[in-house]
Amino acid sequence: VLALLAALTGLAGVGYGVRALMPRGLLRLRRGLPAVIAMRGLLFGAMGGTEAFIPLALTTRFGFRPTTAGLVLTAGAIGWSAGSWWQGRFPGTSRVRFVVAGAGLHAVGVAGVALSLHVSGWLALPAWIVAGVGIGTAFPALSVLVLRLSAPEAQGTNSSAMQISDTLGSSLAVGIAGALVNAAGLNTGAACTAVIAIVAALAAHRVEASHA
């Protein structure tokens, strides 16, 4: 009972903070700036939530050594860098396209990790690389869109909201996925983060605004 009360109190505080610090329409994924900032939280949540249980899954379910499991995470980081480098080579291309493409790739990768838990731990390696490429493609584009959709005097406020969205999305996703893993097993936690990634992919087109 005490844990439930503490959780409800924490959620109430989060709700108040979101209303005070985030642009209106964030939770409804309103087209334009609110959707851009929400996308950062969704993508970071799917990425962080999945990354949190990959080493556990690989070592306990498939017998990987900790070093080998760490190499899978490293491959995802390399994919992130590659995606970021690639999208930066096309400055004239719409950032919205990179967000849509990146979110789609990320969803494919996270869903692939979830499916790999039923087949082979080694399948998590290419899936996590794809997820890394996706988030590396989308993240810089979202940063550009936040500044592009903000009036000069609001750029600092909106950039701060974006950083809060990153942290909040990751924290909530890791907490929820971790609770599901503890209560119902790895497959349930993996399914949770896959759903978050798919929601982000489906909502990616909403970052487009008339002056984006």
Short mmCIF file of C-alpha atoms in Angstrom, two decimals:
data_model
loop_
_atom_site.label_atom_id
_atom_site.label_comp_id
_atom_site.label_asym_id
_atom_site.label_seq_id
_atom_site.Cartn_x
_atom_site.Cartn_y
_atom_site.Cartn_z
CA VAL A 1 0.00 0.00 0.00
CA LEU A 2 2.82 2.40 0.85
CA ALA A 3 4.56 1.63 -2.44
CA LEU A 4 1.33 2.32 -4.34
CA LEU A 5 0.84 5.62 -2.53
CA ALA A 6 4.44 6.60 -3.27
CA ALA A 7 4.00 5.71 -6.95
CA LEU A 8 0.78 7.73 -7.23
CA THR A 9 2.43 10.69 -5.52
CA GLY A 10 5.36 10.48 -7.89
CA LEU A 11 3.10 10.30 -10.95
CA ALA A 12 1.17 13.32 -9.71
CA GLY A 13 4.43 15.24 -9.40
CA VAL A 14 5.47 14.18 -12.89
CA GLY A 15 2.11 15.30 -14.26
CA TYR A 16 2.41 18.69 -12.63
CA GLY A 17 5.96 19.10 -13.90
CA VAL A 18 5.01 18.16 -17.44
CA ARG A 19 2.24 20.75 -17.48
CA ALA A 20 4.53 23.44 -16.11
CA LEU A 21 7.68 22.74 -18.13
CA MET A 22 6.50 21.30 -21.43
CA PRO A 23 4.66 22.93 -24.35
CA ARG A 24 0.90 22.43 -24.43
CA GLY A 25 -0.24 19.49 -26.47
CA LEU A 26 2.78 17.33 -25.61
CA LEU A 27 0.76 14.34 -24.36
CA ARG A 28 -1.61 14.59 -27.33
CA LEU A 29 1.36 14.71 -29.71
CA ARG A 30 0.03 17.92 -31.20
CA ARG A 31 1.60 18.57 -34.58
CA GLY A 32 4.75 20.68 -34.59
CA LEU A 33 6.86 21.54 -31.56
CA PRO A 34 4.91 19.48 -28.96
CA ALA A 35 5.26 16.36 -31.12
CA VAL A 36 8.96 17.04 -31.70
CA ILE A 37 9.67 17.22 -27.97
CA ALA A 38 7.46 14.21 -27.23
CA MET A 39 9.29 12.21 -29.90
CA ARG A 40 12.58 12.72 -28.08
CA GLY A 41 11.10 11.19 -24.94
CA LEU A 42 9.50 8.29 -26.79
CA LEU A 43 12.67 7.41 -28.69
CA PHE A 44 14.92 7.76 -25.69
CA GLY A 45 12.45 5.72 -23.64
CA ALA A 46 12.40 2.85 -26.13
CA MET A 47 16.19 2.95 -26.46
CA GLY A 48 16.94 3.20 -22.74
CA GLY A 49 14.30 0.68 -21.71
CA THR A 50 15.60 -1.91 -24.17
CA GLU A 51 19.25 -1.27 -23.41
CA ALA A 52 18.62 -1.81 -19.70
CA PHE A 53 17.64 -5.47 -20.06
CA ILE A 54 19.78 -6.61 -23.02
CA PRO A 55 22.77 -7.66 -20.85
CA LEU A 56 20.44 -9.51 -18.45
CA ALA A 57 18.71 -11.34 -21.29
CA LEU A 58 21.93 -12.30 -23.06
CA THR A 59 23.73 -13.55 -19.94
CA THR A 60 20.88 -15.37 -18.20
CA ARG A 61 18.87 -16.72 -21.13
CA PHE A 62 21.57 -17.38 -23.72
CA GLY A 63 24.67 -17.86 -21.59
CA PHE A 64 26.66 -14.92 -22.99
CA ARG A 65 29.67 -13.75 -21.06
CA PRO A 66 29.38 -10.18 -19.74
CA THR A 67 32.06 -9.03 -22.18
CA THR A 68 30.18 -10.46 -25.15
CA ALA A 69 26.92 -8.90 -24.00
CA GLY A 70 28.75 -5.59 -23.71
CA LEU A 71 29.89 -5.89 -27.32
CA VAL A 72 26.25 -6.00 -28.41
CA LEU A 73 25.61 -2.70 -26.64
CA THR A 74 28.77 -1.25 -28.18
CA ALA A 75 27.54 -2.22 -31.65
CA GLY A 76 24.37 -0.23 -31.00
CA ALA A 77 26.44 2.79 -30.03
CA ILE A 78 28.43 2.49 -33.25
CA GLY A 79 25.16 2.33 -35.18
CA TRP A 80 24.02 5.50 -33.40
CA SER A 81 27.20 7.30 -34.46
CA ALA A 82 26.86 6.04 -38.03
CA GLY A 83 23.24 7.22 -38.27
CA SER A 84 24.12 10.65 -36.92
CA TRP A 85 27.06 10.98 -39.33
CA TRP A 86 24.96 9.87 -42.29
CA GLN A 87 22.09 12.30 -41.77
CA GLY A 88 24.55 15.15 -41.28
CA ARG A 89 25.86 14.67 -44.81
CA PHE A 90 22.56 15.87 -46.30
CA PRO A 91 22.01 19.39 -44.93
CA GLY A 92 19.52 20.26 -47.66
CA THR A 93 17.18 17.34 -46.93
CA SER A 94 14.06 17.88 -44.81
CA ARG A 95 14.73 17.03 -41.17
CA VAL A 96 11.22 15.63 -40.97
CA ARG A 97 12.20 12.87 -43.40
CA PHE A 98 15.10 11.88 -41.19
CA VAL A 99 12.84 11.77 -38.13
CA VAL A 100 10.32 9.54 -39.90
CA ALA A 101 13.02 7.25 -41.34
CA GLY A 102 14.97 7.12 -38.09
CA ALA A 103 11.93 6.36 -35.95
CA GLY A 104 10.94 3.58 -38.35
CA LEU A 105 14.39 2.00 -38.25
CA HIS A 106 14.48 2.30 -34.49
CA ALA A 107 11.13 0.53 -34.15
CA VAL A 108 12.33 -2.28 -36.43
CA GLY A 109 15.48 -2.67 -34.34
CA VAL A 110 13.78 -2.64 -30.94
CA ALA A 111 11.11 -5.07 -32.16
CA GLY A 112 13.92 -7.25 -33.53
CA VAL A 113 15.57 -7.35 -30.11
CA ALA A 114 12.26 -8.40 -28.55
CA LEU A 115 11.86 -11.19 -31.12
CA SER A 116 15.47 -12.31 -30.67
CA LEU A 117 14.64 -13.33 -27.10
CA HIS A 118 12.53 -16.14 -28.55
CA VAL A 119 15.15 -17.35 -31.04
CA SER A 120 18.82 -16.51 -30.50
CA GLY A 121 20.78 -13.94 -28.56
CA TRP A 122 23.00 -13.30 -31.57
CA LEU A 123 20.04 -11.90 -33.47
CA ALA A 124 20.02 -9.06 -30.96
CA LEU A 125 23.32 -7.83 -32.43
CA PRO A 126 22.08 -6.78 -35.91
CA ALA A 127 18.75 -5.66 -34.45
CA TRP A 128 20.47 -3.38 -31.96
CA ILE A 129 22.68 -1.92 -34.69
CA VAL A 130 19.54 -1.07 -36.70
CA ALA A 131 18.00 0.51 -33.60
CA GLY A 132 21.16 2.56 -33.09
CA VAL A 133 21.22 3.75 -36.70
CA GLY A 134 17.58 4.77 -36.36
CA ILE A 135 17.97 6.83 -33.23
CA GLY A 136 21.20 8.34 -34.55
CA THR A 137 19.32 9.45 -37.66
CA ALA A 138 16.31 10.89 -35.82
CA PHE A 139 17.87 12.56 -32.77
CA PRO A 140 19.96 15.30 -34.44
CA ALA A 141 17.07 16.07 -36.79
CA LEU A 142 14.75 16.55 -33.80
CA SER A 143 17.24 18.95 -32.21
CA VAL A 144 17.29 21.02 -35.39
CA LEU A 145 13.49 21.04 -35.56
CA VAL A 146 13.16 22.26 -31.97
CA LEU A 147 15.25 25.33 -32.79
CA ARG A 148 13.58 25.83 -36.17
CA LEU A 149 10.09 25.76 -34.64
CA SER A 150 10.97 28.09 -31.75
CA ALA A 151 10.95 31.85 -31.69
CA PRO A 152 14.44 33.21 -30.88
CA GLU A 153 13.41 34.17 -27.34
CA ALA A 154 11.95 30.69 -26.71
CA GLN A 155 14.84 28.58 -28.00
CA GLY A 156 16.42 28.18 -24.56
CA THR A 157 13.14 27.20 -22.92
CA ASN A 158 12.24 24.71 -25.62
CA SER A 159 15.75 23.21 -25.68
CA SER A 160 15.46 22.66 -21.93
CA ALA A 161 12.06 21.02 -22.42
CA MET A 162 13.67 18.71 -24.98
CA GLN A 163 16.35 17.65 -22.50
CA ILE A 164 13.72 17.06 -19.82
CA SER A 165 11.77 14.92 -22.28
CA ASP A 166 14.89 12.83 -22.92
CA THR A 167 15.43 12.17 -19.22
CA LEU A 168 11.78 11.70 -18.36
CA GLY A 169 11.11 9.31 -21.24
CA SER A 170 14.13 7.20 -20.43
CA SER A 171 13.42 7.11 -16.68
CA LEU A 172 9.77 6.16 -17.07
CA ALA A 173 10.46 3.51 -19.71
CA VAL A 174 13.29 1.91 -17.73
CA GLY A 175 11.16 1.92 -14.58
CA ILE A 176 8.07 0.46 -16.26
CA ALA A 177 9.99 -2.11 -18.31
CA GLY A 178 12.04 -3.09 -15.25
CA ALA A 179 8.90 -3.60 -13.18
CA LEU A 180 7.40 -5.73 -15.96
CA VAL A 181 10.56 -7.82 -16.24
CA ASN A 182 10.50 -8.40 -12.50
CA ALA A 183 6.80 -9.22 -12.42
CA ALA A 184 6.23 -11.08 -15.67
CA GLY A 185 9.60 -11.86 -17.25
CA LEU A 186 11.92 -10.58 -19.95
CA ASN A 187 9.50 -11.10 -22.83
CA THR A 188 6.95 -8.75 -21.28
CA GLY A 189 9.53 -6.03 -20.66
CA ALA A 190 10.80 -6.35 -24.22
CA ALA A 191 7.27 -6.13 -25.59
CA CYS A 192 6.70 -2.94 -23.59
CA THR A 193 9.69 -1.13 -25.10
CA ALA A 194 8.80 -2.42 -28.57
CA VAL A 195 5.34 -0.87 -28.21
CA ILE A 196 6.90 2.47 -27.22
CA ALA A 197 9.16 2.36 -30.30
CA ILE A 198 6.24 1.53 -32.59
CA VAL A 199 4.17 4.39 -31.15
CA ALA A 200 7.08 6.73 -31.86
CA ALA A 201 7.34 5.47 -35.45
CA LEU A 202 3.62 5.94 -36.03
CA ALA A 203 3.69 9.45 -34.56
CA ALA A 204 6.86 10.61 -36.32
CA HIS A 205 5.05 12.38 -39.15
CA ARG A 206 3.44 14.71 -36.62
CA VAL A 207 6.70 16.60 -36.15
CA GLU A 208 6.04 18.33 -39.46
CA ALA A 209 4.64 21.85 -39.25
CA SER A 210 3.87 24.45 -41.92
CA HIS A 211 7.14 26.31 -41.28
CA ALA A 212 9.36 23.27 -40.63
#
